[in-house]
Amino acid sequence: ATNLALDDQLLDEALRIGNLKTKKDTVTTALKEFILRRKQLKFLELAGTFDFDDDYDYKKERLDEKGSD
């Protein structure tokens, strides 16, 4: 068990908004959502960091894959 000094107002609001039953569930959910959001932001940072090939034809590639069976 870990003891944390948390802002009771924030915790109570998160518990209420999340419709969760316990403070532990609330903190666990908040941490999971925080991690997911940070991963999403990292992914968005990657957007625009690599070049797209304007001539790439995904439909042609799909047909070529089916034809090679």
mmCIF file with all atom_site columns, N, CA and C in Angstrom:
data_model
loop_
_atom_site.group_PDB
_atom_site.id
_atom_site.type_symbol
_atom_site.label_atom_id
_atom_site.label_alt_id
_atom_site.label_comp_id
_atom_site.label_asym_id
_atom_site.label_entity_id
_atom_site.label_seq_id
_atom_site.pdbx_PDB_ins_code
_atom_site.Cartn_x
_atom_site.Cartn_y
_atom_site.Cartn_z
_atom_site.occupancy
_atom_site.B_iso_or_equiv
_atom_site.pdbx_formal_charge
_atom_site.auth_seq_id
_atom_site.auth_comp_id
_atom_site.auth_asym_id
_atom_site.auth_atom_id
_atom_site.pdbx_PDB_model_num
ATOM 1   N N  . ALA A 1 1  ? 0.844   -1.184  0.000   1.00 0.00 ? 1  ALA A N  1
ATOM 2   C CA . ALA A 1 1  ? 0.000   0.000   0.000   1.00 0.00 ? 1  ALA A CA 1
ATOM 3   C C  . ALA A 1 1  ? 0.884   1.241   0.000   1.00 0.00 ? 1  ALA A C  1
ATOM 4   N N  . THR A 1 2  ? 0.446   2.236   -0.747  1.00 0.00 ? 2  THR A N  1
ATOM 5   C CA . THR A 1 2  ? 1.164   3.497   -0.842  1.00 0.00 ? 2  THR A CA 1
ATOM 6   C C  . THR A 1 2  ? 0.282   4.598   -0.287  1.00 0.00 ? 2  THR A C  1
ATOM 7   N N  . ASN A 1 3  ? 0.851   5.397   0.579   1.00 0.00 ? 3  ASN A N  1
ATOM 8   C CA . ASN A 1 3  ? 0.112   6.535   1.115   1.00 0.00 ? 3  ASN A CA 1
ATOM 9   C C  . ASN A 1 3  ? 0.484   7.772   0.323   1.00 0.00 ? 3  ASN A C  1
ATOM 10  N N  . LEU A 1 4  ? -0.531  8.476   -0.165  1.00 0.00 ? 4  LEU A N  1
ATOM 11  C CA . LEU A 1 4  ? -0.319  9.688   -0.944  1.00 0.00 ? 4  LEU A CA 1
ATOM 12  C C  . LEU A 1 4  ? -1.137  10.823  -0.355  1.00 0.00 ? 4  LEU A C  1
ATOM 13  N N  . ALA A 1 5  ? -0.572  12.001  -0.408  1.00 0.00 ? 5  ALA A N  1
ATOM 14  C CA . ALA A 1 5  ? -1.325  13.191  -0.006  1.00 0.00 ? 5  ALA A CA 1
ATOM 15  C C  . ALA A 1 5  ? -1.965  13.750  -1.267  1.00 0.00 ? 5  ALA A C  1
ATOM 16  N N  . LEU A 1 6  ? -3.253  13.485  -1.424  1.00 0.00 ? 6  LEU A N  1
ATOM 17  C CA . LEU A 1 6  ? -3.977  13.901  -2.625  1.00 0.00 ? 6  LEU A CA 1
ATOM 18  C C  . LEU A 1 6  ? -4.942  15.028  -2.302  1.00 0.00 ? 6  LEU A C  1
ATOM 19  N N  . ASP A 1 7  ? -5.231  15.816  -3.305  1.00 0.00 ? 7  ASP A N  1
ATOM 20  C CA . ASP A 1 7  ? -6.205  16.892  -3.175  1.00 0.00 ? 7  ASP A CA 1
ATOM 21  C C  . ASP A 1 7  ? -7.590  16.247  -3.065  1.00 0.00 ? 7  ASP A C  1
ATOM 22  N N  . ASP A 1 8  ? -8.203  16.344  -1.897  1.00 0.00 ? 8  ASP A N  1
ATOM 23  C CA . ASP A 1 8  ? -9.493  15.683  -1.651  1.00 0.00 ? 8  ASP A CA 1
ATOM 24  C C  . ASP A 1 8  ? -10.586 16.177  -2.584  1.00 0.00 ? 8  ASP A C  1
ATOM 25  N N  . GLN A 1 9  ? -10.573 17.467  -2.899  1.00 0.00 ? 9  GLN A N  1
ATOM 26  C CA . GLN A 1 9  ? -11.603 17.998  -3.797  1.00 0.00 ? 9  GLN A CA 1
ATOM 27  C C  . GLN A 1 9  ? -11.471 17.398  -5.198  1.00 0.00 ? 9  GLN A C  1
ATOM 28  N N  . LEU A 1 10 ? -10.243 17.310  -5.692  1.00 0.00 ? 10 LEU A N  1
ATOM 29  C CA . LEU A 1 10 ? -10.031 16.702  -7.007  1.00 0.00 ? 10 LEU A CA 1
ATOM 30  C C  . LEU A 1 10 ? -10.423 15.234  -7.003  1.00 0.00 ? 10 LEU A C  1
ATOM 31  N N  . LEU A 1 11 ? -10.031 14.544  -5.971  1.00 0.00 ? 11 LEU A N  1
ATOM 32  C CA . LEU A 1 11 ? -10.340 13.123  -5.871  1.00 0.00 ? 11 LEU A CA 1
ATOM 33  C C  . LEU A 1 11 ? -11.845 12.892  -5.796  1.00 0.00 ? 11 LEU A C  1
ATOM 34  N N  . ASP A 1 12 ? -12.527 13.686  -4.991  1.00 0.00 ? 12 ASP A N  1
ATOM 35  C CA . ASP A 1 12 ? -13.984 13.539  -4.872  1.00 0.00 ? 12 ASP A CA 1
ATOM 36  C C  . ASP A 1 12 ? -14.685 13.851  -6.193  1.00 0.00 ? 12 ASP A C  1
ATOM 37  N N  . GLU A 1 13 ? -14.221 14.881  -6.881  1.00 0.00 ? 13 GLU A N  1
ATOM 38  C CA . GLU A 1 13 ? -14.831 15.235  -8.164  1.00 0.00 ? 13 GLU A CA 1
ATOM 39  C C  . GLU A 1 13 ? -14.592 14.137  -9.201  1.00 0.00 ? 13 GLU A C  1
ATOM 40  N N  . ALA A 1 14 ? -13.374 13.616  -9.246  1.00 0.00 ? 14 ALA A N  1
ATOM 41  C CA . ALA A 1 14 ? -13.055 12.544  -10.187 1.00 0.00 ? 14 ALA A CA 1
ATOM 42  C C  . ALA A 1 14 ? -13.874 11.293  -9.872  1.00 0.00 ? 14 ALA A C  1
ATOM 43  N N  . LEU A 1 15 ? -14.034 10.994  -8.603  1.00 0.00 ? 15 LEU A N  1
ATOM 44  C CA . LEU A 1 15 ? -14.829 9.845   -8.182  1.00 0.00 ? 15 LEU A CA 1
ATOM 45  C C  . LEU A 1 15 ? -16.274 10.007  -8.641  1.00 0.00 ? 15 LEU A C  1
ATOM 46  N N  . ARG A 1 16 ? -16.806 11.199  -8.460  1.00 0.00 ? 16 ARG A N  1
ATOM 47  C CA . ARG A 1 16 ? -18.197 11.482  -8.832  1.00 0.00 ? 16 ARG A CA 1
ATOM 48  C C  . ARG A 1 16 ? -18.369 11.455  -10.359 1.00 0.00 ? 16 ARG A C  1
ATOM 49  N N  . ILE A 1 17 ? -17.485 12.147  -11.075 1.00 0.00 ? 17 ILE A N  1
ATOM 50  C CA . ILE A 1 17 ? -17.596 12.221  -12.527 1.00 0.00 ? 17 ILE A CA 1
ATOM 51  C C  . ILE A 1 17 ? -17.376 10.849  -13.166 1.00 0.00 ? 17 ILE A C  1
ATOM 52  N N  . GLY A 1 18 ? -16.444 10.102  -12.622 1.00 0.00 ? 18 GLY A N  1
ATOM 53  C CA . GLY A 1 18 ? -16.153 8.773   -13.153 1.00 0.00 ? 18 GLY A CA 1
ATOM 54  C C  . GLY A 1 18 ? -17.154 7.718   -12.745 1.00 0.00 ? 18 GLY A C  1
ATOM 55  N N  . ASN A 1 19 ? -18.045 8.091   -11.849 1.00 0.00 ? 19 ASN A N  1
ATOM 56  C CA . ASN A 1 19 ? -19.052 7.164   -11.340 1.00 0.00 ? 19 ASN A CA 1
ATOM 57  C C  . ASN A 1 19 ? -18.380 5.890   -10.804 1.00 0.00 ? 19 ASN A C  1
ATOM 58  N N  . LEU A 1 20 ? -17.299 6.112   -10.059 1.00 0.00 ? 20 LEU A N  1
ATOM 59  C CA . LEU A 1 20 ? -16.542 5.003   -9.498  1.00 0.00 ? 20 LEU A CA 1
ATOM 60  C C  . LEU A 1 20 ? -16.912 4.807   -8.037  1.00 0.00 ? 20 LEU A C  1
ATOM 61  N N  . LYS A 1 21 ? -16.590 3.625   -7.502  1.00 0.00 ? 21 LYS A N  1
ATOM 62  C CA . LYS A 1 21 ? -17.024 3.291   -6.153  1.00 0.00 ? 21 LYS A CA 1
ATOM 63  C C  . LYS A 1 21 ? -15.990 3.614   -5.084  1.00 0.00 ? 21 LYS A C  1
ATOM 64  N N  . THR A 1 22 ? -14.713 3.523   -5.438  1.00 0.00 ? 22 THR A N  1
ATOM 65  C CA . THR A 1 22 ? -13.683 3.725   -4.424  1.00 0.00 ? 22 THR A CA 1
ATOM 66  C C  . THR A 1 22 ? -12.637 4.733   -4.899  1.00 0.00 ? 22 THR A C  1
ATOM 67  N N  . LYS A 1 23 ? -11.920 5.280   -3.929  1.00 0.00 ? 23 LYS A N  1
ATOM 68  C CA . LYS A 1 23 ? -10.835 6.203   -4.255  1.00 0.00 ? 23 LYS A CA 1
ATOM 69  C C  . LYS A 1 23 ? -9.726  5.465   -4.994  1.00 0.00 ? 23 LYS A C  1
ATOM 70  N N  . LYS A 1 24 ? -9.493  4.214   -4.631  1.00 0.00 ? 24 LYS A N  1
ATOM 71  C CA . LYS A 1 24 ? -8.478  3.418   -5.308  1.00 0.00 ? 24 LYS A CA 1
ATOM 72  C C  . LYS A 1 24 ? -8.836  3.235   -6.779  1.00 0.00 ? 24 LYS A C  1
ATOM 73  N N  . ASP A 1 25 ? -10.095 2.907   -7.059  1.00 0.00 ? 25 ASP A N  1
ATOM 74  C CA . ASP A 1 25 ? -10.549 2.769   -8.448  1.00 0.00 ? 25 ASP A CA 1
ATOM 75  C C  . ASP A 1 25 ? -10.376 4.083   -9.204  1.00 0.00 ? 25 ASP A C  1
ATOM 76  N N  . THR A 1 26 ? -10.653 5.179   -8.523  1.00 0.00 ? 26 THR A N  1
ATOM 77  C CA . THR A 1 26 ? -10.543 6.497   -9.140  1.00 0.00 ? 26 THR A CA 1
ATOM 78  C C  . THR A 1 26 ? -9.102  6.817   -9.505  1.00 0.00 ? 26 THR A C  1
ATOM 79  N N  . VAL A 1 27 ? -8.189  6.577   -8.590  1.00 0.00 ? 27 VAL A N  1
ATOM 80  C CA . VAL A 1 27 ? -6.773  6.858   -8.849  1.00 0.00 ? 27 VAL A CA 1
ATOM 81  C C  . VAL A 1 27 ? -6.246  5.926   -9.947  1.00 0.00 ? 27 VAL A C  1
ATOM 82  N N  . THR A 1 28 ? -6.617  4.654   -9.890  1.00 0.00 ? 28 THR A N  1
ATOM 83  C CA . THR A 1 28 ? -6.175  3.702   -10.908 1.00 0.00 ? 28 THR A CA 1
ATOM 84  C C  . THR A 1 28 ? -6.683  4.111   -12.288 1.00 0.00 ? 28 THR A C  1
ATOM 85  N N  . THR A 1 29 ? -7.950  4.473   -12.379 1.00 0.00 ? 29 THR A N  1
ATOM 86  C CA . THR A 1 29 ? -8.526  4.918   -13.645 1.00 0.00 ? 29 THR A CA 1
ATOM 87  C C  . THR A 1 29 ? -7.840  6.179   -14.141 1.00 0.00 ? 29 THR A C  1
ATOM 88  N N  . ALA A 1 30 ? -7.614  7.114   -13.242 1.00 0.00 ? 30 ALA A N  1
ATOM 89  C CA . ALA A 1 30 ? -6.952  8.367   -13.618 1.00 0.00 ? 30 ALA A CA 1
ATOM 90  C C  . ALA A 1 30 ? -5.546  8.110   -14.145 1.00 0.00 ? 30 ALA A C  1
ATOM 91  N N  . LEU A 1 31 ? -4.814  7.222   -13.503 1.00 0.00 ? 31 LEU A N  1
ATOM 92  C CA . LEU A 1 31 ? -3.458  6.904   -13.961 1.00 0.00 ? 31 LEU A CA 1
ATOM 93  C C  . LEU A 1 31 ? -3.476  6.236   -15.337 1.00 0.00 ? 31 LEU A C  1
ATOM 94  N N  . LYS A 1 32 ? -4.410  5.316   -15.544 1.00 0.00 ? 32 LYS A N  1
ATOM 95  C CA . LYS A 1 32 ? -4.513  4.653   -16.848 1.00 0.00 ? 32 LYS A CA 1
ATOM 96  C C  . LYS A 1 32 ? -4.858  5.658   -17.940 1.00 0.00 ? 32 LYS A C  1
ATOM 97  N N  . GLU A 1 33 ? -5.794  6.563   -17.650 1.00 0.00 ? 33 GLU A N  1
ATOM 98  C CA . GLU A 1 33 ? -6.177  7.578   -18.630 1.00 0.00 ? 33 GLU A CA 1
ATOM 99  C C  . GLU A 1 33 ? -5.026  8.542   -18.895 1.00 0.00 ? 33 GLU A C  1
ATOM 100 N N  . PHE A 1 34 ? -4.279  8.885   -17.871 1.00 0.00 ? 34 PHE A N  1
ATOM 101 C CA . PHE A 1 34 ? -3.113  9.761   -18.016 1.00 0.00 ? 34 PHE A CA 1
ATOM 102 C C  . PHE A 1 34 ? -2.075  9.119   -18.935 1.00 0.00 ? 34 PHE A C  1
ATOM 103 N N  . ILE A 1 35 ? -1.786  7.842   -18.692 1.00 0.00 ? 35 ILE A N  1
ATOM 104 C CA . ILE A 1 35 ? -0.801  7.127   -19.496 1.00 0.00 ? 35 ILE A CA 1
ATOM 105 C C  . ILE A 1 35 ? -1.264  7.028   -20.950 1.00 0.00 ? 35 ILE A C  1
ATOM 106 N N  . LEU A 1 36 ? -2.524  6.671   -21.152 1.00 0.00 ? 36 LEU A N  1
ATOM 107 C CA . LEU A 1 36 ? -3.065  6.564   -22.506 1.00 0.00 ? 36 LEU A CA 1
ATOM 108 C C  . LEU A 1 36 ? -2.979  7.901   -23.235 1.00 0.00 ? 36 LEU A C  1
ATOM 109 N N  . ARG A 1 37 ? -3.342  8.975   -22.551 1.00 0.00 ? 37 ARG A N  1
ATOM 110 C CA . ARG A 1 37 ? -3.305  10.302  -23.166 1.00 0.00 ? 37 ARG A CA 1
ATOM 111 C C  . ARG A 1 37 ? -1.885  10.691  -23.543 1.00 0.00 ? 37 ARG A C  1
ATOM 112 N N  . ARG A 1 38 ? -0.925  10.419  -22.689 1.00 0.00 ? 38 ARG A N  1
ATOM 113 C CA . ARG A 1 38 ? 0.471   10.757  -22.986 1.00 0.00 ? 38 ARG A CA 1
ATOM 114 C C  . ARG A 1 38 ? 0.983   9.953   -24.173 1.00 0.00 ? 38 ARG A C  1
ATOM 115 N N  . LYS A 1 39 ? 0.574   8.683   -24.272 1.00 0.00 ? 39 LYS A N  1
ATOM 116 C CA . LYS A 1 39 ? 0.972   7.868   -25.416 1.00 0.00 ? 39 LYS A CA 1
ATOM 117 C C  . LYS A 1 39 ? 0.362   8.419   -26.700 1.00 0.00 ? 39 LYS A C  1
ATOM 118 N N  . GLN A 1 40 ? -0.887  8.866   -26.621 1.00 0.00 ? 40 GLN A N  1
ATOM 119 C CA . GLN A 1 40 ? -1.538  9.464   -27.781 1.00 0.00 ? 40 GLN A CA 1
ATOM 120 C C  . GLN A 1 40 ? -0.813  10.730  -28.216 1.00 0.00 ? 40 GLN A C  1
ATOM 121 N N  . LEU A 1 41 ? -0.414  11.551  -27.259 1.00 0.00 ? 41 LEU A N  1
ATOM 122 C CA . LEU A 1 41 ? 0.307   12.779  -27.583 1.00 0.00 ? 41 LEU A CA 1
ATOM 123 C C  . LEU A 1 41 ? 1.641   12.477  -28.244 1.00 0.00 ? 41 LEU A C  1
ATOM 124 N N  . LYS A 1 42 ? 2.341   11.448  -27.756 1.00 0.00 ? 42 LYS A N  1
ATOM 125 C CA . LYS A 1 42 ? 3.609   11.042  -28.373 1.00 0.00 ? 42 LYS A CA 1
ATOM 126 C C  . LYS A 1 42 ? 3.382   10.622  -29.814 1.00 0.00 ? 42 LYS A C  1
ATOM 127 N N  . PHE A 1 43 ? 2.306   9.874   -30.044 1.00 0.00 ? 43 PHE A N  1
ATOM 128 C CA . PHE A 1 43 ? 1.986   9.431   -31.389 1.00 0.00 ? 43 PHE A CA 1
ATOM 129 C C  . PHE A 1 43 ? 1.710   10.632  -32.291 1.00 0.00 ? 43 PHE A C  1
ATOM 130 N N  . LEU A 1 44 ? 0.965   11.604  -31.781 1.00 0.00 ? 44 LEU A N  1
ATOM 131 C CA . LEU A 1 44 ? 0.664   12.800  -32.569 1.00 0.00 ? 44 LEU A CA 1
ATOM 132 C C  . LEU A 1 44 ? 1.918   13.600  -32.879 1.00 0.00 ? 44 LEU A C  1
ATOM 133 N N  . GLU A 1 45 ? 2.886   13.576  -31.978 1.00 0.00 ? 45 GLU A N  1
ATOM 134 C CA . GLU A 1 45 ? 4.149   14.268  -32.227 1.00 0.00 ? 45 GLU A CA 1
ATOM 135 C C  . GLU A 1 45 ? 4.875   13.659  -33.420 1.00 0.00 ? 45 GLU A C  1
ATOM 136 N N  . LEU A 1 46 ? 4.685   12.353  -33.631 1.00 0.00 ? 46 LEU A N  1
ATOM 137 C CA . LEU A 1 46 ? 5.330   11.679  -34.752 1.00 0.00 ? 46 LEU A CA 1
ATOM 138 C C  . LEU A 1 46 ? 4.717   12.060  -36.094 1.00 0.00 ? 46 LEU A C  1
ATOM 139 N N  . ALA A 1 47 ? 3.450   12.445  -36.070 1.00 0.00 ? 47 ALA A N  1
ATOM 140 C CA . ALA A 1 47 ? 2.775   12.829  -37.309 1.00 0.00 ? 47 ALA A CA 1
ATOM 141 C C  . ALA A 1 47 ? 3.539   13.987  -37.942 1.00 0.00 ? 47 ALA A C  1
ATOM 142 N N  . GLY A 1 48 ? 3.830   13.833  -39.200 1.00 0.00 ? 48 GLY A N  1
ATOM 143 C CA . GLY A 1 48 ? 4.564   14.873  -39.901 1.00 0.00 ? 48 GLY A CA 1
ATOM 144 C C  . GLY A 1 48 ? 6.067   14.728  -39.816 1.00 0.00 ? 48 GLY A C  1
ATOM 145 N N  . THR A 1 49 ? 6.554   13.689  -39.119 1.00 0.00 ? 49 THR A N  1
ATOM 146 C CA . THR A 1 49 ? 8.003   13.512  -39.006 1.00 0.00 ? 49 THR A CA 1
ATOM 147 C C  . THR A 1 49 ? 8.539   12.531  -40.043 1.00 0.00 ? 49 THR A C  1
ATOM 148 N N  . PHE A 1 50 ? 7.650   11.963  -40.845 1.00 0.00 ? 50 PHE A N  1
ATOM 149 C CA . PHE A 1 50 ? 8.112   11.094  -41.916 1.00 0.00 ? 50 PHE A CA 1
ATOM 150 C C  . PHE A 1 50 ? 7.395   11.497  -43.202 1.00 0.00 ? 50 PHE A C  1
ATOM 151 N N  . ASP A 1 51 ? 8.031   11.233  -44.308 1.00 0.00 ? 51 ASP A N  1
ATOM 152 C CA . ASP A 1 51 ? 7.500   11.647  -45.602 1.00 0.00 ? 51 ASP A CA 1
ATOM 153 C C  . ASP A 1 51 ? 6.531   10.611  -46.150 1.00 0.00 ? 51 ASP A C  1
ATOM 154 N N  . PHE A 1 52 ? 5.491   11.104  -46.773 1.00 0.00 ? 52 PHE A N  1
ATOM 155 C CA . PHE A 1 52 ? 4.543   10.240  -47.447 1.00 0.00 ? 52 PHE A CA 1
ATOM 156 C C  . PHE A 1 52 ? 4.876   10.232  -48.928 1.00 0.00 ? 52 PHE A C  1
ATOM 157 N N  . ASP A 1 53 ? 4.660   9.100   -49.558 1.00 0.00 ? 53 ASP A N  1
ATOM 158 C CA . ASP A 1 53 ? 4.876   8.973   -50.988 1.00 0.00 ? 53 ASP A CA 1
ATOM 159 C C  . ASP A 1 53 ? 3.557   9.275   -51.693 1.00 0.00 ? 53 ASP A C  1
ATOM 160 N N  . ASP A 1 54 ? 3.494   10.402  -52.372 1.00 0.00 ? 54 ASP A N  1
ATOM 161 C CA . ASP A 1 54 ? 2.260   10.791  -53.057 1.00 0.00 ? 54 ASP A CA 1
ATOM 162 C C  . ASP A 1 54 ? 1.871   9.805   -54.155 1.00 0.00 ? 54 ASP A C  1
ATOM 163 N N  . ASP A 1 55 ? 2.832   9.055   -54.667 1.00 0.00 ? 55 ASP A N  1
ATOM 164 C CA . ASP A 1 55 ? 2.568   8.109   -55.746 1.00 0.00 ? 55 ASP A CA 1
ATOM 165 C C  . ASP A 1 55 ? 2.168   6.721   -55.238 1.00 0.00 ? 55 ASP A C  1
ATOM 166 N N  . TYR A 1 56 ? 2.169   6.527   -53.946 1.00 0.00 ? 56 TYR A N  1
ATOM 167 C CA . TYR A 1 56 ? 1.836   5.214   -53.380 1.00 0.00 ? 56 TYR A CA 1
ATOM 168 C C  . TYR A 1 56 ? 0.373   4.899   -53.651 1.00 0.00 ? 56 TYR A C  1
ATOM 169 N N  . ASP A 1 57 ? 0.122   3.723   -54.171 1.00 0.00 ? 57 ASP A N  1
ATOM 170 C CA . ASP A 1 57 ? -1.229  3.288   -54.508 1.00 0.00 ? 57 ASP A CA 1
ATOM 171 C C  . ASP A 1 57 ? -1.576  2.072   -53.646 1.00 0.00 ? 57 ASP A C  1
ATOM 172 N N  . TYR A 1 58 ? -2.251  2.308   -52.545 1.00 0.00 ? 58 TYR A N  1
ATOM 173 C CA . TYR A 1 58 ? -2.552  1.215   -51.624 1.00 0.00 ? 58 TYR A CA 1
ATOM 174 C C  . TYR A 1 58 ? -3.480  0.183   -52.263 1.00 0.00 ? 58 TYR A C  1
ATOM 175 N N  . LYS A 1 59 ? -4.347  0.627   -53.170 1.00 0.00 ? 59 LYS A N  1
ATOM 176 C CA . LYS A 1 59 ? -5.245  -0.323  -53.833 1.00 0.00 ? 59 LYS A CA 1
ATOM 177 C C  . LYS A 1 59 ? -4.447  -1.273  -54.726 1.00 0.00 ? 59 LYS A C  1
ATOM 178 N N  . LYS A 1 60 ? -3.474  -0.751  -55.427 1.00 0.00 ? 60 LYS A N  1
ATOM 179 C CA . LYS A 1 60 ? -2.625  -1.579  -56.277 1.00 0.00 ? 60 LYS A CA 1
ATOM 180 C C  . LYS A 1 60 ? -1.849  -2.576  -55.419 1.00 0.00 ? 60 LYS A C  1
ATOM 181 N N  . GLU A 1 61 ? -1.329  -2.110  -54.288 1.00 0.00 ? 61 GLU A N  1
ATOM 182 C CA . GLU A 1 61 ? -0.589  -2.995  -53.386 1.00 0.00 ? 61 GLU A CA 1
ATOM 183 C C  . GLU A 1 61 ? -1.479  -4.131  -52.898 1.00 0.00 ? 61 GLU A C  1
ATOM 184 N N  . ARG A 1 62 ? -2.722  -3.802  -52.576 1.00 0.00 ? 62 ARG A N  1
ATOM 185 C CA . ARG A 1 62 ? -3.655  -4.814  -52.105 1.00 0.00 ? 62 ARG A CA 1
ATOM 186 C C  . ARG A 1 62 ? -3.918  -5.857  -53.187 1.00 0.00 ? 62 ARG A C  1
ATOM 187 N N  . LEU A 1 63 ? -4.100  -5.403  -54.426 1.00 0.00 ? 63 LEU A N  1
ATOM 188 C CA . LEU A 1 63 ? -4.320  -6.313  -55.529 1.00 0.00 ? 63 LEU A CA 1
ATOM 189 C C  . LEU A 1 63 ? -3.098  -7.187  -55.781 1.00 0.00 ? 63 LEU A C  1
ATOM 190 N N  . ASP A 1 64 ? -1.904  -6.589  -55.669 1.00 0.00 ? 64 ASP A N  1
ATOM 191 C CA . ASP A 1 64 ? -0.677  -7.354  -55.856 1.00 0.00 ? 64 ASP A CA 1
ATOM 192 C C  . ASP A 1 64 ? -0.534  -8.439  -54.796 1.00 0.00 ? 64 ASP A C  1
ATOM 193 N N  . GLU A 1 65 ? -0.930  -8.119  -53.552 1.00 0.00 ? 65 GLU A N  1
ATOM 194 C CA . GLU A 1 65 ? -0.850  -9.116  -52.471 1.00 0.00 ? 65 GLU A CA 1
ATOM 195 C C  . GLU A 1 65 ? -1.804  -10.268 -52.723 1.00 0.00 ? 65 GLU A C  1
ATOM 196 N N  . LYS A 1 66 ? -3.007  -9.961  -53.187 1.00 0.00 ? 66 LYS A N  1
ATOM 197 C CA . LYS A 1 66 ? -3.981  -11.021 -53.462 1.00 0.00 ? 66 LYS A CA 1
ATOM 198 C C  . LYS A 1 66 ? -3.540  -11.882 -54.627 1.00 0.00 ? 66 LYS A C  1
ATOM 199 N N  . GLY A 1 67 ? -2.904  -11.271 -55.590 1.00 0.00 ? 67 GLY A N  1
ATOM 200 C CA . GLY A 1 67 ? -2.447  -11.997 -56.766 1.00 0.00 ? 67 GLY A CA 1
ATOM 201 C C  . GLY A 1 67 ? -1.278  -12.910 -56.507 1.00 0.00 ? 67 GLY A C  1
ATOM 202 N N  . SER A 1 68 ? -0.555  -12.695 -55.415 1.00 0.00 ? 68 SER A N  1
ATOM 203 C CA . SER A 1 68 ? 0.630   -13.510 -55.139 1.00 0.00 ? 68 SER A CA 1
ATOM 204 C C  . SER A 1 68 ? 0.317   -14.766 -54.342 1.00 0.00 ? 68 SER A C  1
ATOM 205 N N  . ASP A 1 69 ? -0.966  -15.005 -54.053 1.00 0.00 ? 69 ASP A N  1
ATOM 206 C CA . ASP A 1 69 ? -1.350  -16.220 -53.287 1.00 0.00 ? 69 ASP A CA 1
ATOM 207 C C  . ASP A 1 69 ? -1.231  -17.456 -54.108 1.00 0.00 ? 69 ASP A C  1
#
